[in-house]
Short mmCIF file of C-alpha atoms in Angstrom, two decimals:
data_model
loop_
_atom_site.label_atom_id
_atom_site.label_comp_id
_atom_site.label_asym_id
_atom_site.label_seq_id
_atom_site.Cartn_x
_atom_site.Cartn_y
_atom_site.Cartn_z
CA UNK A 22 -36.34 -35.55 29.89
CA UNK A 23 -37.00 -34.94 26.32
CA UNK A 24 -37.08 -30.90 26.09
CA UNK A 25 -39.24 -29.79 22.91
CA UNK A 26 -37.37 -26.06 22.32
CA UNK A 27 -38.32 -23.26 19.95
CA UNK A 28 -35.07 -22.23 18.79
CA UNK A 29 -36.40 -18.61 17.10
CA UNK A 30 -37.16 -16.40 14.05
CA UNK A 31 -33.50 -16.68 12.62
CA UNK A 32 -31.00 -14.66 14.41
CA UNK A 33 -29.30 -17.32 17.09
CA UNK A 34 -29.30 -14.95 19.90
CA UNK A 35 -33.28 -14.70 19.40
CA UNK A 36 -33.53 -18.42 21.10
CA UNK A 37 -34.59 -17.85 25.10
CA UNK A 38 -32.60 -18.14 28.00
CA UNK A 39 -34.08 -21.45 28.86
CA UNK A 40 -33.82 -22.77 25.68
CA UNK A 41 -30.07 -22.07 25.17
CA UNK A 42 -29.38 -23.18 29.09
CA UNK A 43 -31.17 -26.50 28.02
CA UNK A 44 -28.71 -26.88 24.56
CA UNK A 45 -25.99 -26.43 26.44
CA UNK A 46 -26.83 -29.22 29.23
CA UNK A 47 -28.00 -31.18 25.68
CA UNK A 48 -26.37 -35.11 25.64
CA UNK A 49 -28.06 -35.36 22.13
CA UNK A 50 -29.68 -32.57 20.06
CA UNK A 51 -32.25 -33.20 16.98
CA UNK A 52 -32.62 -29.89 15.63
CA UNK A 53 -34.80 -29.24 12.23
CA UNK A 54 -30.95 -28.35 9.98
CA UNK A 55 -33.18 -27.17 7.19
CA UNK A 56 -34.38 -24.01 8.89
CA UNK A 57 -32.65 -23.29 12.47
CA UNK A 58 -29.61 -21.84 12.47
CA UNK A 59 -27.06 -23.73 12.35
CA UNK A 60 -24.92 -21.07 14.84
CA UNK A 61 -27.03 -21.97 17.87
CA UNK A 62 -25.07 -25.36 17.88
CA UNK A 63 -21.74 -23.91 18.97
CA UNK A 64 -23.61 -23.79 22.51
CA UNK A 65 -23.53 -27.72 22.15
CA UNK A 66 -21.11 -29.31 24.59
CA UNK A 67 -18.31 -31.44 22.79
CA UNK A 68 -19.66 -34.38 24.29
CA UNK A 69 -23.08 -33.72 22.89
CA UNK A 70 -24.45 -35.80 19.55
CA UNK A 71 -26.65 -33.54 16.78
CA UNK A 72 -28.70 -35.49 14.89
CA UNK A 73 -30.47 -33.41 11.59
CA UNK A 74 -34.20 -33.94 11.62
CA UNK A 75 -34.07 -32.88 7.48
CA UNK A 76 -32.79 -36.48 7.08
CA UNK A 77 -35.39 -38.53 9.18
CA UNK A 78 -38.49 -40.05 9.60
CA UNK A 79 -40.61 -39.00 12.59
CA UNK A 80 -40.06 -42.28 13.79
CA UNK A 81 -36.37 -42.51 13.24
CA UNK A 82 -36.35 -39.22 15.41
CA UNK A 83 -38.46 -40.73 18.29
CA UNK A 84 -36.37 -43.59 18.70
CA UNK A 85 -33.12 -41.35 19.15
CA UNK A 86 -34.81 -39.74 21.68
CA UNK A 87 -36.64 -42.31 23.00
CA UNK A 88 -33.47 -44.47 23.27
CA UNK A 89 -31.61 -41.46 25.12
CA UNK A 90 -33.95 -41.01 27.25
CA UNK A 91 -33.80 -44.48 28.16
CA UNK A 92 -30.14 -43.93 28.80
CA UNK A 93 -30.61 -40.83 31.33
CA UNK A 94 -29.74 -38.03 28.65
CA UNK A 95 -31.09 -35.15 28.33
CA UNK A 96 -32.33 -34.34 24.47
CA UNK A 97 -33.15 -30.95 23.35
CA UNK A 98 -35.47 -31.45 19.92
CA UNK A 99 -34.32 -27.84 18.23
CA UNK A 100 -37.22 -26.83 16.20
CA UNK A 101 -38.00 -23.44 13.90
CA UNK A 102 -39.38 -20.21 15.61
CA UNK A 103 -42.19 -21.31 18.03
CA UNK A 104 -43.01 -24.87 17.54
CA UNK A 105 -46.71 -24.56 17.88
CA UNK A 106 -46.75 -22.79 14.25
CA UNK A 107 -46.76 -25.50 11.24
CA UNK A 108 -43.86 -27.83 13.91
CA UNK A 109 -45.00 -30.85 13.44
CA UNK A 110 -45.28 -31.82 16.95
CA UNK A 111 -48.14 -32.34 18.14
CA UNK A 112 -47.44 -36.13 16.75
CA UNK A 113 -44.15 -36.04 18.03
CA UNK A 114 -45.63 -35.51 21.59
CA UNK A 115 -48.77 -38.11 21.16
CA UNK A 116 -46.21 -40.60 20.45
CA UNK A 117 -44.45 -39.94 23.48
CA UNK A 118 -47.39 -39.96 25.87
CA UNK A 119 -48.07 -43.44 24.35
CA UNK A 120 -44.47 -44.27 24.99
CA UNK A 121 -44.71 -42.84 28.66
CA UNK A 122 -41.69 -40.90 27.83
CA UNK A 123 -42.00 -37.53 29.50
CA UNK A 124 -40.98 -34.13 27.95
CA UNK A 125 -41.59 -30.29 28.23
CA UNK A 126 -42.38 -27.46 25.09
CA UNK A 127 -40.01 -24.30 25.42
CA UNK A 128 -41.62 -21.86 23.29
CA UNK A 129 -39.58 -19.65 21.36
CA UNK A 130 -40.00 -16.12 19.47
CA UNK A 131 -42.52 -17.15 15.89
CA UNK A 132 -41.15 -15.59 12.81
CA UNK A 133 -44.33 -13.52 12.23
CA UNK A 134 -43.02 -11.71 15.43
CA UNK A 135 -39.38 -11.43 13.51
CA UNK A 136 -41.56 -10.03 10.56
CA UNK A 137 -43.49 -7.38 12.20
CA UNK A 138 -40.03 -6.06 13.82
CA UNK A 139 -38.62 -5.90 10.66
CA UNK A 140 -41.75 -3.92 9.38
CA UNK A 141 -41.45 -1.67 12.24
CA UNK A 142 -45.25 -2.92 12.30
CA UNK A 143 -47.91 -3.41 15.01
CA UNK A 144 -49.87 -6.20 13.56
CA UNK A 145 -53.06 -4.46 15.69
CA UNK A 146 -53.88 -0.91 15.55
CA UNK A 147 -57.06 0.28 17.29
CA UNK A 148 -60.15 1.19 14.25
CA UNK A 149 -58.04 -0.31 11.41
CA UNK A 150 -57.34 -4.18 12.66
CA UNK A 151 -57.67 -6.03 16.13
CA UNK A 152 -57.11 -9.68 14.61
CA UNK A 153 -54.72 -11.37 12.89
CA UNK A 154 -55.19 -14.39 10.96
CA UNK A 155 -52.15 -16.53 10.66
CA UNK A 156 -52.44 -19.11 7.48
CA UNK A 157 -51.15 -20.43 4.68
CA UNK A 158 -52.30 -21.76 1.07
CA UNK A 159 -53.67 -25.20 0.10
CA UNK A 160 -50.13 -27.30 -1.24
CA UNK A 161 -49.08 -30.44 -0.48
CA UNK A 162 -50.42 -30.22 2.51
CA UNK A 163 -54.39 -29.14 1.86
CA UNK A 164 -56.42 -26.77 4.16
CA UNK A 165 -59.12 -28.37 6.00
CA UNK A 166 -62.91 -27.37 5.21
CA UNK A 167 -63.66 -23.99 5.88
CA UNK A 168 -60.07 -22.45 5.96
CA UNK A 169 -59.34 -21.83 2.24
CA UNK A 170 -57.22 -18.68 1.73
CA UNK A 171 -60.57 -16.90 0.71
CA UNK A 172 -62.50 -17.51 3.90
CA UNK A 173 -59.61 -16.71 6.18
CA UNK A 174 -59.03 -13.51 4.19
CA UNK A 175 -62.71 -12.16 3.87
CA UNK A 176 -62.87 -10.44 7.62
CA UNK A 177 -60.25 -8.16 6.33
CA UNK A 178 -58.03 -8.61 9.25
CA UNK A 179 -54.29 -8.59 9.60
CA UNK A 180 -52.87 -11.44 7.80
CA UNK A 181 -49.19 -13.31 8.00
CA UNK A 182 -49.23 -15.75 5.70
CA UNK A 183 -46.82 -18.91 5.82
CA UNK A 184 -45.39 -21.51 3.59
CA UNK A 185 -46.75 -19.84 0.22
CA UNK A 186 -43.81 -17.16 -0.99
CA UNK A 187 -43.57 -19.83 -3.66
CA UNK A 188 -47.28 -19.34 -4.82
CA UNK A 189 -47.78 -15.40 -5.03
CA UNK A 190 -49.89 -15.43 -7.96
CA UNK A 191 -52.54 -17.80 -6.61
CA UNK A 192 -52.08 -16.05 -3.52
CA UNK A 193 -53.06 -12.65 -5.19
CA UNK A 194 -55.97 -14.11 -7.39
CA UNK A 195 -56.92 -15.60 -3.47
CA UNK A 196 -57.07 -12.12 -1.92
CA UNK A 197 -58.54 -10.59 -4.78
CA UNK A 198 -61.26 -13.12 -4.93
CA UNK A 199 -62.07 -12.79 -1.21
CA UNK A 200 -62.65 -8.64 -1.45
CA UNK A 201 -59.46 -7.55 -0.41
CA UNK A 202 -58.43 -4.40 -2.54
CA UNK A 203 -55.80 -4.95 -5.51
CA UNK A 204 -54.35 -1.36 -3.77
CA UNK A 205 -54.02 -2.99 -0.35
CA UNK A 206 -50.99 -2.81 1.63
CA UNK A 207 -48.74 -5.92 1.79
CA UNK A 208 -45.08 -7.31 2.45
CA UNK A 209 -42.52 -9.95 1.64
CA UNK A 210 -40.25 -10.96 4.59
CA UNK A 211 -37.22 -12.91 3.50
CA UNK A 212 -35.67 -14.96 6.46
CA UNK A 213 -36.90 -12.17 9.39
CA UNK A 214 -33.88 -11.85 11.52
CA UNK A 215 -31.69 -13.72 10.05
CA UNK A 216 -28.48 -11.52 8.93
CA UNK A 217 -29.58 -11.74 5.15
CA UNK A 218 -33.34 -10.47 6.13
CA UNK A 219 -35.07 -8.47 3.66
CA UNK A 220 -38.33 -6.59 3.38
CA UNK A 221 -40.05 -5.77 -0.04
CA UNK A 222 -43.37 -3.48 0.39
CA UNK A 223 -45.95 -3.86 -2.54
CA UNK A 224 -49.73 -4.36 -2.67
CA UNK A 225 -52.03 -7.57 -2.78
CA UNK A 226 -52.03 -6.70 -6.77
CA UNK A 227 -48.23 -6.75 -7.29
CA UNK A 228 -47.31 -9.66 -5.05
CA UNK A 229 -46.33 -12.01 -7.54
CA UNK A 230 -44.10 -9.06 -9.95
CA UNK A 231 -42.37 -8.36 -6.53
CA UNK A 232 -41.23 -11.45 -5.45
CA UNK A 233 -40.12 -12.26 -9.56
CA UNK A 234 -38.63 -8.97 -9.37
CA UNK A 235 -36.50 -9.55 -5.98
CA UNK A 236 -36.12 -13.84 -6.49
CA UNK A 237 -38.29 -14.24 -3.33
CA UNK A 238 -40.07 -17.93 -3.75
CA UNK A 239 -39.12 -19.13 -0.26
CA UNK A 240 -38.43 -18.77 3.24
CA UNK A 241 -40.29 -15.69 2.99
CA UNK A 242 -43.45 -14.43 5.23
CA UNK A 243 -46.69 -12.74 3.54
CA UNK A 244 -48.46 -9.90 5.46
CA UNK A 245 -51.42 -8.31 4.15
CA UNK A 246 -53.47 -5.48 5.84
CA UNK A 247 -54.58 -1.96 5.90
CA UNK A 248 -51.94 -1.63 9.19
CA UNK A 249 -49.18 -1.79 6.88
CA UNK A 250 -50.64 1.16 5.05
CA UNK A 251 -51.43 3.12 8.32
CA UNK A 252 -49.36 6.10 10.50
CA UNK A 253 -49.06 8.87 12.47
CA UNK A 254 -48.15 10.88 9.60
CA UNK A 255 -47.44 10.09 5.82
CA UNK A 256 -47.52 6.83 4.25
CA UNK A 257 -43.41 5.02 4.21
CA UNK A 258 -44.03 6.11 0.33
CA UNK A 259 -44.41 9.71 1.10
CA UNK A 260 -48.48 9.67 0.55
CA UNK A 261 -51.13 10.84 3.25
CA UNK A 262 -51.28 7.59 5.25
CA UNK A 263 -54.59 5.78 6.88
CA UNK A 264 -54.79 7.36 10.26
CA UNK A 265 -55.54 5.24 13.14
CA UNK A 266 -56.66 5.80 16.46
CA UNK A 267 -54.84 6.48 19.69
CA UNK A 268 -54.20 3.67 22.14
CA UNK A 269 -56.95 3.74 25.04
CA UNK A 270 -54.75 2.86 27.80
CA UNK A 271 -52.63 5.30 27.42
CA UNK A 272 -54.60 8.15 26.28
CA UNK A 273 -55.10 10.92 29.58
CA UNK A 274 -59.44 10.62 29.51
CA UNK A 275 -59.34 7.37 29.69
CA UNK A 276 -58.90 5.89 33.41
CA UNK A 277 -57.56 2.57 34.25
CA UNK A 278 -57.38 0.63 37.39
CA UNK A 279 -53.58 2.32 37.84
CA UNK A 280 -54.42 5.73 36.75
CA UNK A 281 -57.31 7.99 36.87
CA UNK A 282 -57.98 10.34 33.74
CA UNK A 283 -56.74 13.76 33.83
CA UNK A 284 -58.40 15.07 31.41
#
């Protein structure tokens, strides 16, 4: 069995129970070196071989696994937060149902979860945002029709934005182009949950001076929304903050099929 495992934002004890009871039972491992951390290997039996994806083809990694497989092993393929975000295996599992090799996806915890626990953040707040778009810019890799950064960011939902930390300015002239205010809340998320995480607040108009200013051009999340603006109370700069409104299900008039309202 060929087990497909999101290994987590960062931090190694962030990888499920599953997933680490599967490395540890792992003959041969083919984790993505570039971005998991490299501490979740120490649950690697002795015995077990690590192969790092950063130096192969997809097809030199399918025929390690394929050829363990073969053999009876178990393979764990280690991959980046929740492989279904920007993994790179959908091809990775056509090629084994055309193989007939069998396999299972683990999924793991996405790093736009680590970033909105690092932002203390709920990406969703009832009359400010109920959607999040998750995107990134046009790069080497170009956007299909229809999901340019300025379409995705017209509906002026919640937006984490991937593999573009590198690109701020574009990303700002995007935003700006699209209707989304120059004043508008947004963050930088350097390596969520990982020890050396870091969190720099600006707006959509000083995205690009704030990652110059704090040497952010990588391995870094984008979130842009009125939520990040929005409290309780004040504003995390001390101004009157964007009030939203009170959960539903929890609020006493409203009744639910557990609890009838009391008031």
């Amino acid at each position: 069995m060929i087990h497909i495992v999101g290994a987590g934002s960062g931090a190694a004890d962030l990888i499920t129970l599953r997933g680490a009871r599967l490395l540890r039972a792992a003959d041969v491992v083919v984790w993505a070196g570039s971005l998991v951390n490299p501490e979740l290997l120490a649950e690697c039996k002795e015995s077990c071989i690590v192969y790092d994806s950063a130096y192969m083809t997809l097809e030199e990694v399918l025929d390690v696994m394929c050829a363990a497989d073969a053999r009876g092993e178990e393979v764990v393929r280690l991959h980046t937060g929740d492989p279904c975000l920007y993994g790179a295996i959908q091809e990775q599992m056509d090629a084994l149902d055309a193989r007939g090799v069998d396999y299972e996806v683990v999924p793991g915890v996405s790093s736009f979860c680590g970033a909105a626990a690092a932002l203390r953040q709920e990406y969703t707040l009832p009359g400010i945002s109920q959607s999040v778009v998750i995107t990134r810019l046009s790069g080497r890799t170009p956007m299909p029709a229809g999901e340019g950064m300025r379409t995705m960011a017209e509906s002026g939902s919640t937006m984490v934005i991937f593999l573009s930390s590198g690109m701020l300015a574009e990303l700002s002239a995007e935003l700006l182009a699209a209707g989304r205010s120059s004043d508008e809340p947004a963050a930088l998320v350097y390596k969520a949950t990982w020890p050396e995480e870091r969190v720099v607040r600006c707006t959509v108009g000083t995205l690009a001076d704030a990652g110059a200013r704090e040497g952010i051009d990588r391995t870094a999340l984008v979130v842009v929304g009125r939520v990040l603006g929005a409290r309780g109370g004040l504003a995390h700069n001390g101004a009157q903050a964007e009030s939203y409104e009170r959960s539903k299900l929890y609020d006493p008039s409203f009744a639910t099929g557990y609890r009838k309202a009391s008031s």
